[in-house]
Amino acid sequence: MIGGISYFHEFAYDLLAENERICAATFDAALAARRIGRLERITVVSSSMVFESAEVFPTPEGAEQTSPPPRSTYGFQKLAVEYFARGAHEQYSLPYTIVRPFNCVGVGERRALRDHDVMSGNVKLAMSHVVPDLCQKVLKGQDPLHILGEGNQVRHYTYGGDLARGIRICLEHPAALNEDFNLSTATSTTVLELAELIWRKIHGPARPFRYVPDAPFKYDVQKRVPSVEKAKQRLGFEATTPLDTVLDEVIPWITTQVKAGLI
């Protein structure tokens, strides 16, 4: 179920129940493969949402075990996946690595499936993921631009290519064995800063940037700032692609998708 923040509200039970079934079956298969020598270890792609209720910033690995539990069923289920990995290791010695991507941005994602439309002003949201939805709203001429909340939410928008490289390093590096890693850019960006950057790239400097706040979603985390030191020190991994460069790749792709009616 690929979608954004609106999914946390629309599918609160399904995100928990369906993903738990998938994870249990996957770990059962991994344990069976391990017993016959066909599996070296399992790499779990978790989520920054395990830190949904974090109170320490930058948030280091391990804070998921000391922070209050995630409030959303999505975040709670992602945390449960990590406990699947730790439990399988504790009981059956299944080697694991946990990776937590932060706010992946890139090309390739299309409109999410849902039973009804979610509107933001006069534009129907595509994924409820902030970068593609802001891009499509600006491309479709929305003015003033609608954003969720006041725009002061802090995120670390990380290029998908950097995350792919980080995941591969975690798959191969011996220092990743039975460890967890935040994979993220070290740069913080507010939603409002992101919105204005997208606006300027599409409209240029002459058109005034105007926006209006919409009512925020309940589970719109206000601050998500990871510590990236562990991945840097132990794996030599850094996400180095600037957001400005990422948008130069993403905006043309979104443009073609909007013209084709796919977003």
mmCIF file of C-alpha atoms in Angstrom:
data_model
loop_
_atom_site.group_PDB
_atom_site.id
_atom_site.type_symbol
_atom_site.label_atom_id
_atom_site.label_comp_id
_atom_site.label_asym_id
_atom_site.label_seq_id
_atom_site.Cartn_x
_atom_site.Cartn_y
_atom_site.Cartn_z
ATOM 1 C CA MET A 1 0.000 0.000 0.000
ATOM 2 C CA ILE A 2 1.990 2.943 -1.331
ATOM 3 C CA GLY A 3 0.681 6.299 -0.219
ATOM 4 C CA GLY A 4 1.406 9.237 2.001
ATOM 5 C CA ILE A 5 0.191 10.738 5.223
ATOM 6 C CA SER A 6 -3.495 10.485 4.294
ATOM 7 C CA TYR A 7 -3.093 6.687 4.293
ATOM 8 C CA PHE A 8 -2.321 6.806 8.011
ATOM 9 C CA HIS A 9 -5.871 8.033 8.580
ATOM 10 C CA GLU A 10 -7.781 6.203 5.855
ATOM 11 C CA PHE A 11 -6.297 2.761 6.433
ATOM 12 C CA ALA A 12 -5.400 2.733 10.120
ATOM 13 C CA TYR A 13 -6.388 -0.936 10.522
ATOM 14 C CA ASP A 14 -5.282 -2.250 7.120
ATOM 15 C CA LEU A 15 -1.795 -0.771 7.420
ATOM 16 C CA LEU A 16 -1.359 -2.648 10.657
ATOM 17 C CA ALA A 17 -3.128 -5.926 9.864
ATOM 18 C CA GLU A 18 -1.981 -6.467 6.281
ATOM 19 C CA ASN A 19 1.603 -5.509 6.970
ATOM 20 C CA GLU A 20 1.761 -7.743 10.037
ATOM 21 C CA ARG A 21 0.629 -10.707 7.934
ATOM 22 C CA ILE A 22 3.220 -9.917 5.292
ATOM 23 C CA CYS A 23 6.004 -9.537 7.861
ATOM 24 C CA ALA A 24 5.159 -12.718 9.736
ATOM 25 C CA ALA A 25 5.115 -14.712 6.496
ATOM 26 C CA THR A 26 8.335 -13.107 5.311
ATOM 27 C CA PHE A 27 10.196 -13.845 8.521
ATOM 28 C CA ASP A 28 8.883 -17.427 8.536
ATOM 29 C CA ALA A 29 10.262 -17.811 5.000
ATOM 30 C CA ALA A 30 13.562 -16.234 6.049
ATOM 31 C CA LEU A 31 13.924 -18.606 8.995
ATOM 32 C CA ALA A 32 13.169 -21.597 6.764
ATOM 33 C CA ALA A 33 15.730 -20.445 4.191
ATOM 34 C CA ARG A 34 18.291 -19.876 6.937
ATOM 35 C CA ARG A 35 17.839 -23.414 8.280
ATOM 36 C CA ILE A 36 18.770 -24.949 4.920
ATOM 37 C CA GLY A 37 21.677 -22.606 4.326
ATOM 38 C CA ARG A 38 20.034 -20.471 1.642
ATOM 39 C CA LEU A 39 19.983 -17.155 3.504
ATOM 40 C CA GLU A 40 22.858 -15.187 4.983
ATOM 41 C CA ARG A 41 20.808 -12.494 6.699
ATOM 42 C CA ILE A 42 17.651 -10.414 6.342
ATOM 43 C CA THR A 43 17.677 -6.680 5.688
ATOM 44 C CA VAL A 44 14.617 -4.877 7.008
ATOM 45 C CA VAL A 45 13.579 -1.578 5.417
ATOM 46 C CA SER A 46 11.871 0.201 8.292
ATOM 47 C CA SER A 47 10.827 3.853 8.428
ATOM 48 C CA SER A 48 11.625 7.154 10.056
ATOM 49 C CA MET A 49 8.094 6.911 11.484
ATOM 50 C CA VAL A 50 9.399 4.686 14.285
ATOM 51 C CA PHE A 51 10.602 8.057 15.655
ATOM 52 C CA GLU A 52 7.147 9.607 15.350
ATOM 53 C CA SER A 53 7.094 10.473 19.070
ATOM 54 C CA ALA A 54 10.813 11.149 19.486
ATOM 55 C CA GLU A 55 11.806 13.854 21.920
ATOM 56 C CA VAL A 56 15.568 13.984 21.241
ATOM 57 C CA PHE A 57 16.994 15.719 18.140
ATOM 58 C CA PRO A 58 18.983 14.804 16.159
ATOM 59 C CA THR A 59 17.415 11.423 16.866
ATOM 60 C CA PRO A 60 19.978 8.609 17.170
ATOM 61 C CA GLU A 61 19.564 4.912 16.557
ATOM 62 C CA GLY A 62 18.227 3.347 19.739
ATOM 63 C CA ALA A 63 15.804 6.190 20.432
ATOM 64 C CA GLU A 64 12.989 4.020 19.049
ATOM 65 C CA GLN A 65 13.346 1.921 22.221
ATOM 66 C CA THR A 66 13.319 4.855 24.643
ATOM 67 C CA SER A 67 10.861 7.253 22.988
ATOM 68 C CA PRO A 68 7.111 7.097 23.524
ATOM 69 C CA PRO A 69 5.557 4.641 21.051
ATOM 70 C CA PRO A 70 4.417 5.926 17.652
ATOM 71 C CA ARG A 71 0.874 7.300 17.719
ATOM 72 C CA SER A 72 -0.106 6.114 14.240
ATOM 73 C CA THR A 73 -0.706 2.465 13.419
ATOM 74 C CA TYR A 74 1.675 2.933 10.484
ATOM 75 C CA GLY A 75 4.543 4.009 12.742
ATOM 76 C CA PHE A 76 3.677 1.334 15.289
ATOM 77 C CA GLN A 77 3.739 -1.376 12.621
ATOM 78 C CA LYS A 78 7.113 -0.197 11.322
ATOM 79 C CA LEU A 79 8.448 -0.449 14.858
ATOM 80 C CA ALA A 80 6.950 -3.946 15.086
ATOM 81 C CA VAL A 81 8.932 -4.974 11.993
ATOM 82 C CA GLU A 82 12.106 -4.029 13.821
ATOM 83 C CA TYR A 83 11.032 -6.173 16.756
ATOM 84 C CA PHE A 84 10.412 -9.050 14.340
ATOM 85 C CA ALA A 85 14.061 -8.763 13.315
ATOM 86 C CA ARG A 86 15.356 -8.522 16.867
ATOM 87 C CA GLY A 87 13.103 -11.363 18.043
ATOM 88 C CA ALA A 88 14.125 -13.681 15.195
ATOM 89 C CA HIS A 89 17.754 -12.994 16.031
ATOM 90 C CA GLU A 90 17.251 -13.519 19.756
ATOM 91 C CA GLN A 91 15.360 -16.815 19.400
ATOM 92 C CA TYR A 92 16.685 -18.264 16.146
ATOM 93 C CA SER A 93 19.996 -16.415 15.618
ATOM 94 C CA LEU A 94 18.767 -14.967 12.312
ATOM 95 C CA PRO A 95 21.246 -12.246 11.325
ATOM 96 C CA TYR A 96 19.663 -8.926 10.385
ATOM 97 C CA THR A 97 20.230 -5.326 9.418
ATOM 98 C CA ILE A 98 17.621 -2.593 9.936
ATOM 99 C CA VAL A 99 17.666 0.472 7.679
ATOM 100 C CA ARG A 100 15.504 3.548 8.149
ATOM 101 C CA PRO A 101 15.201 5.761 5.057
ATOM 102 C CA PHE A 102 14.158 9.355 5.711
ATOM 103 C CA ASN A 103 11.768 11.085 3.284
ATOM 104 C CA CYS A 104 12.832 9.491 0.024
ATOM 105 C CA VAL A 105 12.531 11.810 -2.988
ATOM 106 C CA GLY A 106 12.924 10.651 -6.583
ATOM 107 C CA VAL A 107 11.188 9.665 -9.789
ATOM 108 C CA GLY A 108 8.976 6.672 -10.531
ATOM 109 C CA GLU A 109 6.084 6.922 -8.092
ATOM 110 C CA ARG A 110 2.619 7.371 -9.537
ATOM 111 C CA ARG A 111 -0.836 8.122 -8.214
ATOM 112 C CA ALA A 112 -1.811 6.223 -5.083
ATOM 113 C CA LEU A 113 -4.901 4.031 -5.137
ATOM 114 C CA ARG A 114 -7.778 5.054 -2.894
ATOM 115 C CA ASP A 115 -11.554 4.864 -2.786
ATOM 116 C CA HIS A 116 -12.092 8.617 -2.883
ATOM 117 C CA ASP A 117 -10.286 11.788 -3.859
ATOM 118 C CA VAL A 118 -8.284 13.841 -1.369
ATOM 119 C CA MET A 119 -8.343 17.511 -2.316
ATOM 120 C CA SER A 120 -5.877 20.259 -1.497
ATOM 121 C CA GLY A 121 -7.564 23.434 -2.630
ATOM 122 C CA ASN A 122 -8.627 22.865 -6.226
ATOM 123 C CA VAL A 123 -6.120 20.063 -6.917
ATOM 124 C CA LYS A 124 -6.527 16.367 -6.179
ATOM 125 C CA LEU A 125 -3.580 14.943 -4.248
ATOM 126 C CA ALA A 126 -1.647 12.212 -5.996
ATOM 127 C CA MET A 127 0.258 10.448 -3.223
ATOM 128 C CA SER A 128 -0.035 12.746 -0.206
ATOM 129 C CA HIS A 129 3.762 12.791 -0.404
ATOM 130 C CA VAL A 130 4.835 16.368 -0.102
ATOM 131 C CA VAL A 131 7.341 16.757 -2.953
ATOM 132 C CA PRO A 132 5.291 15.281 -5.840
ATOM 133 C CA ASP A 133 2.087 16.845 -4.578
ATOM 134 C CA LEU A 134 3.588 20.315 -4.222
ATOM 135 C CA CYS A 135 5.130 19.947 -7.680
ATOM 136 C CA GLN A 136 1.851 18.977 -9.312
ATOM 137 C CA LYS A 137 -0.072 21.754 -7.568
ATOM 138 C CA VAL A 138 2.378 24.386 -8.784
ATOM 139 C CA LEU A 139 2.478 22.865 -12.291
ATOM 140 C CA LYS A 140 -1.330 22.940 -12.423
ATOM 141 C CA GLY A 141 -1.314 26.644 -11.639
ATOM 142 C CA GLN A 142 -2.544 26.634 -8.062
ATOM 143 C CA ASP A 143 -2.092 30.150 -6.675
ATOM 144 C CA PRO A 144 -2.002 30.646 -3.780
ATOM 145 C CA LEU A 145 -0.368 27.314 -3.093
ATOM 146 C CA HIS A 146 -2.089 25.138 -0.486
ATOM 147 C CA ILE A 147 0.167 23.532 2.113
ATOM 148 C CA LEU A 148 -0.674 21.372 5.117
ATOM 149 C CA GLY A 149 -0.477 23.283 8.359
ATOM 150 C CA GLU A 150 1.733 26.337 8.747
ATOM 151 C CA GLY A 151 4.626 24.820 6.798
ATOM 152 C CA ASN A 152 7.023 24.713 9.731
ATOM 153 C CA GLN A 153 7.248 20.910 9.720
ATOM 154 C CA VAL A 154 10.905 19.885 9.516
ATOM 155 C CA ARG A 155 11.995 17.016 7.266
ATOM 156 C CA HIS A 156 15.156 15.587 5.720
ATOM 157 C CA TYR A 157 14.417 15.081 2.036
ATOM 158 C CA THR A 158 16.828 12.397 0.842
ATOM 159 C CA TYR A 159 17.550 11.489 -2.768
ATOM 160 C CA GLY A 160 16.380 8.004 -3.733
ATOM 161 C CA GLY A 161 19.722 7.299 -5.422
ATOM 162 C CA ASP A 162 21.571 8.035 -2.180
ATOM 163 C CA LEU A 163 19.196 5.777 -0.263
ATOM 164 C CA ALA A 164 19.652 2.963 -2.784
ATOM 165 C CA ARG A 165 23.424 3.245 -2.347
ATOM 166 C CA GLY A 166 23.038 3.250 1.434
ATOM 167 C CA ILE A 167 20.833 0.164 1.402
ATOM 168 C CA ARG A 168 23.333 -1.655 -0.806
ATOM 169 C CA ILE A 169 26.144 -0.774 1.598
ATOM 170 C CA CYS A 170 24.042 -2.152 4.460
ATOM 171 C CA LEU A 171 23.473 -5.363 2.492
ATOM 172 C CA GLU A 172 27.182 -5.892 1.906
ATOM 173 C CA HIS A 173 29.127 -4.264 4.743
ATOM 174 C CA PRO A 174 30.211 -6.557 7.604
ATOM 175 C CA ALA A 175 29.808 -3.703 10.093
ATOM 176 C CA ALA A 176 26.065 -3.634 9.335
ATOM 177 C CA LEU A 177 25.500 -7.104 10.790
ATOM 178 C CA ASN A 178 22.881 -7.076 13.566
ATOM 179 C CA GLU A 179 22.788 -3.277 13.559
ATOM 180 C CA ASP A 180 20.345 -0.515 12.662
ATOM 181 C CA PHE A 181 21.059 2.634 10.667
ATOM 182 C CA ASN A 182 19.346 5.926 9.894
ATOM 183 C CA LEU A 183 19.856 6.659 6.188
ATOM 184 C CA SER A 184 19.314 10.331 5.516
ATOM 185 C CA THR A 185 20.674 13.614 4.349
ATOM 186 C CA ALA A 186 21.991 15.735 7.187
ATOM 187 C CA THR A 187 20.120 18.809 5.916
ATOM 188 C CA SER A 188 16.875 19.997 7.513
ATOM 189 C CA THR A 189 14.220 21.685 5.362
ATOM 190 C CA THR A 190 10.827 23.026 6.369
ATOM 191 C CA VAL A 191 7.784 22.355 4.213
ATOM 192 C CA LEU A 192 7.489 26.092 3.555
ATOM 193 C CA GLU A 193 11.108 26.287 2.386
ATOM 194 C CA LEU A 194 10.488 23.294 0.143
ATOM 195 C CA ALA A 195 7.317 24.830 -1.287
ATOM 196 C CA GLU A 196 9.033 28.103 -2.151
ATOM 197 C CA LEU A 197 11.982 26.285 -3.729
ATOM 198 C CA ILE A 198 9.626 24.296 -5.976
ATOM 199 C CA TRP A 199 7.663 27.473 -6.796
ATOM 200 C CA ARG A 200 10.817 29.332 -7.834
ATOM 201 C CA LYS A 201 12.059 26.469 -9.988
ATOM 202 C CA ILE A 202 8.773 26.286 -11.886
ATOM 203 C CA HIS A 203 7.708 29.948 -12.011
ATOM 204 C CA GLY A 204 11.058 31.722 -11.797
ATOM 205 C CA PRO A 205 11.896 34.721 -9.592
ATOM 206 C CA ALA A 206 9.321 37.180 -10.949
ATOM 207 C CA ARG A 207 6.078 35.582 -9.793
ATOM 208 C CA PRO A 208 5.314 36.272 -6.115
ATOM 209 C CA PHE A 209 5.212 33.186 -3.916
ATOM 210 C CA ARG A 210 1.848 33.000 -2.182
ATOM 211 C CA TYR A 211 0.474 30.230 -0.005
ATOM 212 C CA VAL A 212 -2.411 29.402 2.297
ATOM 213 C CA PRO A 213 -2.371 26.863 5.133
ATOM 214 C CA ASP A 214 -4.802 23.954 5.098
ATOM 215 C CA ALA A 215 -5.830 22.042 8.204
ATOM 216 C CA PRO A 216 -2.992 19.620 9.049
ATOM 217 C CA PHE A 217 -3.408 15.880 9.284
ATOM 218 C CA LYS A 218 -3.452 14.423 12.782
ATOM 219 C CA TYR A 219 -0.282 12.397 12.248
ATOM 220 C CA ASP A 220 1.750 15.125 10.555
ATOM 221 C CA VAL A 221 4.903 14.958 12.679
ATOM 222 C CA GLN A 222 6.247 18.441 13.300
ATOM 223 C CA LYS A 223 9.917 17.562 13.605
ATOM 224 C CA ARG A 224 11.834 14.625 12.218
ATOM 225 C CA VAL A 225 15.589 15.150 12.391
ATOM 226 C CA PRO A 226 17.804 12.058 12.384
ATOM 227 C CA SER A 227 21.315 11.587 13.599
ATOM 228 C CA VAL A 228 23.374 10.308 10.659
ATOM 229 C CA GLU A 229 26.674 9.808 12.469
ATOM 230 C CA LYS A 230 26.426 6.039 12.943
ATOM 231 C CA ALA A 231 26.072 5.299 9.219
ATOM 232 C CA LYS A 232 28.887 7.726 8.450
ATOM 233 C CA GLN A 233 31.297 6.360 11.030
ATOM 234 C CA ARG A 234 30.627 2.632 10.687
ATOM 235 C CA LEU A 235 29.725 2.328 7.008
ATOM 236 C CA GLY A 236 31.263 5.411 5.439
ATOM 237 C CA PHE A 237 27.829 6.355 4.089
ATOM 238 C CA GLU A 238 26.636 9.903 3.536
ATOM 239 C CA ALA A 239 23.637 11.133 1.526
ATOM 240 C CA THR A 240 25.229 14.003 -0.356
ATOM 241 C CA THR A 241 22.807 14.991 -3.156
ATOM 242 C CA PRO A 242 21.403 18.490 -2.474
ATOM 243 C CA LEU A 243 17.645 18.974 -2.550
ATOM 244 C CA ASP A 244 18.085 21.611 -5.257
ATOM 245 C CA THR A 245 19.697 18.986 -7.511
ATOM 246 C CA VAL A 246 17.040 16.397 -6.653
ATOM 247 C CA LEU A 247 14.260 18.775 -7.703
ATOM 248 C CA ASP A 248 16.004 19.396 -11.031
ATOM 249 C CA GLU A 249 15.436 15.697 -11.718
ATOM 250 C CA VAL A 250 12.025 15.300 -10.106
ATOM 251 C CA ILE A 251 10.190 18.348 -11.485
ATOM 252 C CA PRO A 252 10.656 17.432 -15.185
ATOM 253 C CA TRP A 253 9.477 13.899 -14.440
ATOM 254 C CA ILE A 254 6.398 15.136 -12.578
ATOM 255 C CA THR A 255 5.740 17.493 -15.504
ATOM 256 C CA THR A 256 5.604 14.594 -17.969
ATOM 257 C CA GLN A 257 3.365 12.601 -15.625
ATOM 258 C CA VAL A 258 0.926 15.498 -15.210
ATOM 259 C CA LYS A 259 0.739 15.966 -18.994
ATOM 260 C CA ALA A 260 0.093 12.233 -19.405
ATOM 261 C CA GLY A 261 -2.680 12.315 -16.785
ATOM 262 C CA LEU A 262 -0.872 9.875 -14.504
ATOM 263 C CA ILE A 263 -0.496 12.305 -11.598
#
